[in-house]
Amino acid sequence: MVHLRHNAALAAILTLTPSASAADCTRDGLLSAAHSYLAAQTAGKPSTLLLSSNFTYQQNNKVSAIASGLLSTAYPIALNRSTADTTACASYTMWISTAGAKPFVVSTQIRHANNDTSSIAMIDTVSATTGDLFFDAKKTLGYIQKEDWTDIPVGKRPSRELLKKVGDGYLDMWTDAKAADSIPWGTECERVEGSQYTNPCGKTLPRGGSKKNNGLRRYVIDEVMGSVDVLCQFDSLGAWPDSHEVRVVDGKVKYVHTVTNMRGVGT
Ligand SMILES: *[C@@H]1O[C@H](CO)[C@@H](O)[C@H](O)[C@H]1NC(C)=O
Ligand SMILES: *[C@@H]1O[C@H](CO)[C@@H](O)[C@H](O)[C@H]1NC(C)=O
Ligand SMILES: *[C@@H]1O[C@H](CO)[C@@H](O)[C@H](O)[C@H]1NC(C)=O
């Protein structure tokens, strides 16, 4: 349900979703909310966001105060990309900042309650900066800028089930020796882990070895983009807040991106 706090909130709701009803979760509504998040981040003003009364902010797998989180500092955004999950009523946004006080590569899932994209129920962020796994924002930006993220044509879109299976299969490789072979690797496919680049992406894969399953998995699945993003805690290697995003094109893995926070602190 929509919670009106003041007139500015009302005006923004009308701009965000002119025609959506609360009954269905629309792609446009999800992407508008994701854009409002990016605008708030660019301005360093979380107060501009339309948050539901039961809003939760989570940063690096810890519930915390949005007012003192990453959103409270303005970062110039060099690149952003969002995907939309109309079934879960959630979106995924990644953004890269190379020019601010601190470079960042950030993965954020935004969730909405009751299919109502005019207010945000949860912002769930994993952020990486200097000192994190293979961190180099400029290098990452260079790889990601060259990628093709056009919509997958109707009839060629991977199913939700396949995307979930690929996302889970990927995170299971560290604990399940057979998981790597369950994934349909593409021959022309790129893996960008932090700023570490591997092509083809199915090269040098883990085959079990850890007893700790990568846990706390949260999914955003977008059949139109052929992508799944899973936020998790990377327990197999060290309880790190982590994002793994995989894109499937023509039934095969095309891109893999990881954002991993190894510092275990607020931002
Ligand atoms: C996000 O990226 C789009 C292009 O993909 C751009 O038009 C928009 O201005 C960007 N938003 C921000 C806040 O940088
Ligand atoms: C409030 O949010 C929490 C955490 O997301 C959720 O578990 C709970 O069910 C929500 N409560 C209501 C009344 O929506
Ligand atoms: C949200 O929308 C989906 C698909 O449009 C529908 O199946 C579901 O029942 C809706 N949920 C609510 C809480 O309205």
mmCIF file of N, CA and C in Angstrom, residues 55-124:
data_model
loop_
_atom_site.group_PDB
_atom_site.id
_atom_site.type_symbol
_atom_site.label_atom_id
_atom_site.label_comp_id
_atom_site.label_asym_id
_atom_site.label_seq_id
_atom_site.Cartn_x
_atom_site.Cartn_y
_atom_site.Cartn_z
ATOM 1 N N PHE A 55 9.918 -0.138 6.021
ATOM 2 C CA PHE A 55 11.124 -0.206 5.186
ATOM 3 C C PHE A 55 12.314 -0.808 5.932
ATOM 4 N N THR A 56 13.102 -1.601 5.200
ATOM 5 C CA THR A 56 14.346 -2.156 5.762
ATOM 6 C C THR A 56 15.521 -1.781 4.874
ATOM 7 N N TYR A 57 16.584 -1.298 5.485
ATOM 8 C CA TYR A 57 17.818 -1.037 4.754
ATOM 9 C C TYR A 57 18.856 -2.049 5.194
ATOM 10 N N GLN A 58 19.475 -2.672 4.214
ATOM 11 C CA GLN A 58 20.523 -3.640 4.537
ATOM 12 C C GLN A 58 21.763 -3.302 3.708
ATOM 13 N N GLN A 59 22.899 -3.225 4.370
ATOM 14 C CA GLN A 59 24.150 -2.929 3.680
ATOM 15 C C GLN A 59 25.180 -3.991 4.068
ATOM 16 N N ASN A 60 25.730 -4.633 3.054
ATOM 17 C CA ASN A 60 26.704 -5.704 3.285
ATOM 18 C C ASN A 60 26.187 -6.733 4.297
ATOM 19 N N ASN A 61 24.940 -7.135 4.032
ATOM 20 C CA ASN A 61 24.266 -8.206 4.776
ATOM 21 C C ASN A 61 23.927 -7.853 6.231
ATOM 22 N N LYS A 62 23.978 -6.559 6.560
ATOM 23 C CA LYS A 62 23.590 -6.157 7.917
ATOM 24 C C LYS A 62 22.490 -5.099 7.841
ATOM 25 N N VAL A 63 21.428 -5.325 8.606
ATOM 26 C CA VAL A 63 20.380 -4.317 8.700
ATOM 27 C C VAL A 63 20.986 -3.097 9.377
ATOM 28 N N SER A 64 20.809 -1.929 8.763
ATOM 29 C CA SER A 64 21.415 -0.723 9.329
ATOM 30 C C SER A 64 20.586 0.505 8.978
ATOM 31 N N ALA A 65 21.050 1.684 9.387
ATOM 32 C CA ALA A 65 20.293 2.918 9.159
ATOM 33 C C ALA A 65 20.644 3.481 7.786
ATOM 34 N N ILE A 66 19.616 3.722 6.982
ATOM 35 C CA ILE A 66 19.854 4.254 5.637
ATOM 36 C C ILE A 66 20.523 5.630 5.722
ATOM 37 N N ALA A 67 20.182 6.389 6.771
ATOM 38 C CA ALA A 67 20.690 7.759 6.891
ATOM 39 C C ALA A 67 22.202 7.804 7.063
ATOM 40 N N SER A 68 22.795 6.718 7.553
ATOM 41 C CA SER A 68 24.251 6.739 7.713
ATOM 42 C C SER A 68 24.937 5.788 6.730
ATOM 43 N N GLY A 69 24.167 5.249 5.776
ATOM 44 C CA GLY A 69 24.728 4.294 4.822
ATOM 45 C C GLY A 69 25.298 4.957 3.581
ATOM 46 N N LEU A 70 25.571 4.135 2.590
ATOM 47 C CA LEU A 70 26.194 4.570 1.347
ATOM 48 C C LEU A 70 25.385 5.662 0.633
ATOM 49 N N LEU A 71 24.056 5.595 0.784
ATOM 50 C CA LEU A 71 23.196 6.566 0.106
ATOM 51 C C LEU A 71 23.336 7.984 0.645
ATOM 52 N N SER A 72 23.925 8.117 1.825
ATOM 53 C CA SER A 72 24.014 9.457 2.413
ATOM 54 C C SER A 72 25.206 10.254 1.874
ATOM 55 N N THR A 73 26.014 9.638 1.023
ATOM 56 C CA THR A 73 27.113 10.366 0.380
ATOM 57 C C THR A 73 26.857 10.403 -1.117
ATOM 58 N N ALA A 74 27.070 11.567 -1.722
ATOM 59 C CA ALA A 74 26.873 11.706 -3.171
ATOM 60 C C ALA A 74 28.048 11.064 -3.904
ATOM 61 N N TYR A 75 27.743 10.160 -4.821
ATOM 62 C CA TYR A 75 28.784 9.591 -5.674
ATOM 63 C C TYR A 75 28.401 9.799 -7.133
ATOM 64 N N PRO A 76 29.325 10.337 -7.936
ATOM 65 C CA PRO A 76 29.035 10.451 -9.366
ATOM 66 C C PRO A 76 29.020 9.048 -9.973
ATOM 67 N N ILE A 77 28.021 8.752 -10.776
ATOM 68 C CA ILE A 77 27.857 7.397 -11.297
ATOM 69 C C ILE A 77 28.302 7.343 -12.763
ATOM 70 N N ALA A 78 29.306 6.514 -13.021
ATOM 71 C CA ALA A 78 29.862 6.419 -14.377
ATOM 72 C C ALA A 78 29.050 5.451 -15.230
ATOM 73 N N LEU A 79 28.493 4.434 -14.602
ATOM 74 C CA LEU A 79 27.705 3.441 -15.334
ATOM 75 C C LEU A 79 26.682 2.825 -14.392
ATOM 76 N N ASN A 80 25.472 2.647 -14.896
ATOM 77 C CA ASN A 80 24.462 1.924 -14.121
ATOM 78 C C ASN A 80 23.680 1.013 -15.047
ATOM 79 N N ARG A 81 23.164 -0.060 -14.488
ATOM 80 C CA ARG A 81 22.320 -0.973 -15.262
ATOM 81 C C ARG A 81 21.346 -1.635 -14.301
ATOM 82 N N SER A 82 20.091 -1.750 -14.724
ATOM 83 C CA SER A 82 19.084 -2.345 -13.846
ATOM 84 C C SER A 82 18.352 -3.478 -14.546
ATOM 85 N N THR A 83 17.937 -4.465 -13.770
ATOM 86 C CA THR A 83 17.081 -5.528 -14.275
ATOM 87 C C THR A 83 15.839 -5.586 -13.391
ATOM 88 N N ALA A 84 14.793 -6.242 -13.892
ATOM 89 C CA ALA A 84 13.503 -6.205 -13.203
ATOM 90 C C ALA A 84 12.901 -7.600 -13.089
ATOM 91 N N ASP A 85 12.374 -7.897 -11.908
ATOM 92 C CA ASP A 85 11.751 -9.196 -11.633
ATOM 93 C C ASP A 85 10.298 -8.923 -11.241
ATOM 94 N N THR A 86 9.390 -9.049 -12.214
ATOM 95 C CA THR A 86 7.993 -8.698 -11.933
ATOM 96 C C THR A 86 7.297 -9.766 -11.091
ATOM 97 N N THR A 87 7.843 -10.962 -11.028
ATOM 98 C CA THR A 87 7.234 -12.014 -10.195
ATOM 99 C C THR A 87 7.526 -11.762 -8.711
ATOM 100 N N ALA A 88 8.790 -11.458 -8.403
ATOM 101 C CA ALA A 88 9.158 -11.189 -7.003
ATOM 102 C C ALA A 88 8.914 -9.723 -6.634
ATOM 103 N N CYS A 89 8.580 -8.905 -7.619
ATOM 104 C CA CYS A 89 8.450 -7.454 -7.472
ATOM 105 C C CYS A 89 9.722 -6.860 -6.848
ATOM 106 N N ALA A 90 10.805 -7.083 -7.565
ATOM 107 C CA ALA A 90 12.116 -6.625 -7.100
ATOM 108 C C ALA A 90 12.964 -6.224 -8.304
ATOM 109 N N SER A 91 13.948 -5.390 -8.061
ATOM 110 C CA SER A 91 14.855 -5.015 -9.148
ATOM 111 C C SER A 91 16.284 -5.189 -8.674
ATOM 112 N N TYR A 92 17.167 -5.215 -9.648
ATOM 113 C CA TYR A 92 18.593 -5.277 -9.354
ATOM 114 C C TYR A 92 19.268 -4.133 -10.100
ATOM 115 N N THR A 93 20.102 -3.388 -9.403
ATOM 116 C CA THR A 93 20.842 -2.292 -10.030
ATOM 117 C C THR A 93 22.309 -2.417 -9.672
ATOM 118 N N MET A 94 23.153 -2.274 -10.675
ATOM 119 C CA MET A 94 24.579 -2.166 -10.369
ATOM 120 C C MET A 94 25.035 -0.795 -10.811
ATOM 121 N N TRP A 95 25.916 -0.192 -10.023
ATOM 122 C CA TRP A 95 26.488 1.087 -10.433
ATOM 123 C C TRP A 95 27.960 1.131 -10.086
ATOM 124 N N ILE A 96 28.666 1.925 -10.891
ATOM 125 C CA ILE A 96 30.107 2.054 -10.725
ATOM 126 C C ILE A 96 30.436 3.530 -10.609
ATOM 127 N N SER A 97 31.198 3.869 -9.602
ATOM 128 C CA SER A 97 31.678 5.234 -9.449
ATOM 129 C C SER A 97 33.204 5.211 -9.436
ATOM 130 N N THR A 98 33.809 6.001 -10.306
ATOM 131 C CA THR A 98 35.271 6.005 -10.381
ATOM 132 C C THR A 98 35.860 7.342 -9.951
ATOM 133 N N ALA A 99 35.020 8.376 -9.877
ATOM 134 C CA ALA A 99 35.556 9.727 -9.735
ATOM 135 C C ALA A 99 35.337 10.393 -8.381
ATOM 136 N N GLY A 100 34.581 9.760 -7.499
ATOM 137 C CA GLY A 100 34.266 10.408 -6.224
ATOM 138 C C GLY A 100 35.394 10.295 -5.219
ATOM 139 N N ALA A 101 35.067 10.577 -3.961
ATOM 140 C CA ALA A 101 36.055 10.497 -2.882
ATOM 141 C C ALA A 101 36.621 9.086 -2.781
ATOM 142 N N LYS A 102 35.781 8.120 -3.091
ATOM 143 C CA LYS A 102 36.170 6.712 -3.017
ATOM 144 C C LYS A 102 35.557 6.018 -4.228
ATOM 145 N N PRO A 103 36.295 5.153 -4.925
ATOM 146 C CA PRO A 103 35.668 4.412 -6.017
ATOM 147 C C PRO A 103 34.754 3.318 -5.451
ATOM 148 N N PHE A 104 33.684 3.010 -6.171
ATOM 149 C CA PHE A 104 32.770 1.962 -5.725
ATOM 150 C C PHE A 104 32.241 1.148 -6.888
ATOM 151 N N VAL A 105 32.017 -0.131 -6.644
ATOM 152 C CA VAL A 105 31.173 -0.956 -7.512
ATOM 153 C C VAL A 105 30.121 -1.544 -6.576
ATOM 154 N N VAL A 106 28.846 -1.290 -6.898
ATOM 155 C CA VAL A 106 27.778 -1.596 -5.953
ATOM 156 C C VAL A 106 26.676 -2.416 -6.625
ATOM 157 N N SER A 107 26.187 -3.403 -5.902
ATOM 158 C CA SER A 107 25.072 -4.251 -6.338
ATOM 159 C C SER A 107 23.920 -4.055 -5.377
ATOM 160 N N THR A 108 22.764 -3.651 -5.902
ATOM 161 C CA THR A 108 21.630 -3.363 -5.021
ATOM 162 C C THR A 108 20.356 -4.040 -5.504
ATOM 163 N N GLN A 109 19.724 -4.754 -4.614
ATOM 164 C CA GLN A 109 18.388 -5.280 -4.900
ATOM 165 C C GLN A 109 17.377 -4.416 -4.152
ATOM 166 N N ILE A 110 16.310 -4.063 -4.856
ATOM 167 C CA ILE A 110 15.238 -3.258 -4.253
ATOM 168 C C ILE A 110 13.967 -4.098 -4.269
ATOM 169 N N ARG A 111 13.288 -4.173 -3.127
ATOM 170 C CA ARG A 111 12.070 -4.987 -3.049
ATOM 171 C C ARG A 111 10.861 -4.133 -2.699
ATOM 172 N N HIS A 112 9.720 -4.559 -3.236
ATOM 173 C CA HIS A 112 8.473 -3.832 -3.007
ATOM 174 C C HIS A 112 7.448 -4.790 -2.404
ATOM 175 N N ALA A 113 6.648 -4.279 -1.484
ATOM 176 C CA ALA A 113 5.624 -5.118 -0.860
ATOM 177 C C ALA A 113 4.319 -5.012 -1.649
ATOM 178 N N ASN A 114 3.518 -6.027 -1.638
ATOM 179 C CA ASN A 114 2.178 -6.045 -2.247
ATOM 180 C C ASN A 114 2.157 -5.595 -3.704
ATOM 181 N N ASN A 115 3.202 -5.865 -4.429
ATOM 182 C CA ASN A 115 3.310 -5.497 -5.853
ATOM 183 C C ASN A 115 3.259 -3.987 -6.079
ATOM 184 N N ASP A 116 3.496 -3.222 -5.062
ATOM 185 C CA ASP A 116 3.355 -1.770 -5.166
ATOM 186 C C ASP A 116 4.722 -1.101 -5.335
ATOM 187 N N THR A 117 5.052 -0.780 -6.585
ATOM 188 C CA THR A 117 6.382 -0.218 -6.853
ATOM 189 C C THR A 117 6.471 1.273 -6.520
ATOM 190 N N SER A 118 5.357 1.884 -6.100
ATOM 191 C CA SER A 118 5.428 3.310 -5.776
ATOM 192 C C SER A 118 6.085 3.555 -4.420
ATOM 193 N N SER A 119 6.255 2.500 -3.626
ATOM 194 C CA SER A 119 7.065 2.670 -2.414
ATOM 195 C C SER A 119 8.016 1.487 -2.283
ATOM 196 N N ILE A 120 9.122 1.731 -1.591
ATOM 197 C CA ILE A 120 10.201 0.744 -1.500
ATOM 198 C C ILE A 120 10.173 0.079 -0.128
ATOM 199 N N ALA A 121 10.116 -1.255 -0.116
ATOM 200 C CA ALA A 121 10.067 -1.988 1.160
ATOM 201 C C ALA A 121 11.463 -2.353 1.651
ATOM 202 N N MET A 122 12.381 -2.549 0.701
ATOM 203 C CA MET A 122 13.729 -2.919 1.127
ATOM 204 C C MET A 122 14.774 -2.493 0.101
ATOM 205 N N ILE A 123 15.875 -1.949 0.612
ATOM 206 C CA ILE A 123 17.073 -1.722 -0.202
ATOM 207 C C ILE A 123 18.155 -2.599 0.411
ATOM 208 N N ASP A 124 18.723 -3.442 -0.431
ATOM 209 C CA ASP A 124 19.650 -4.490 0.010
ATOM 210 C C ASP A 124 20.915 -4.343 -0.849
#
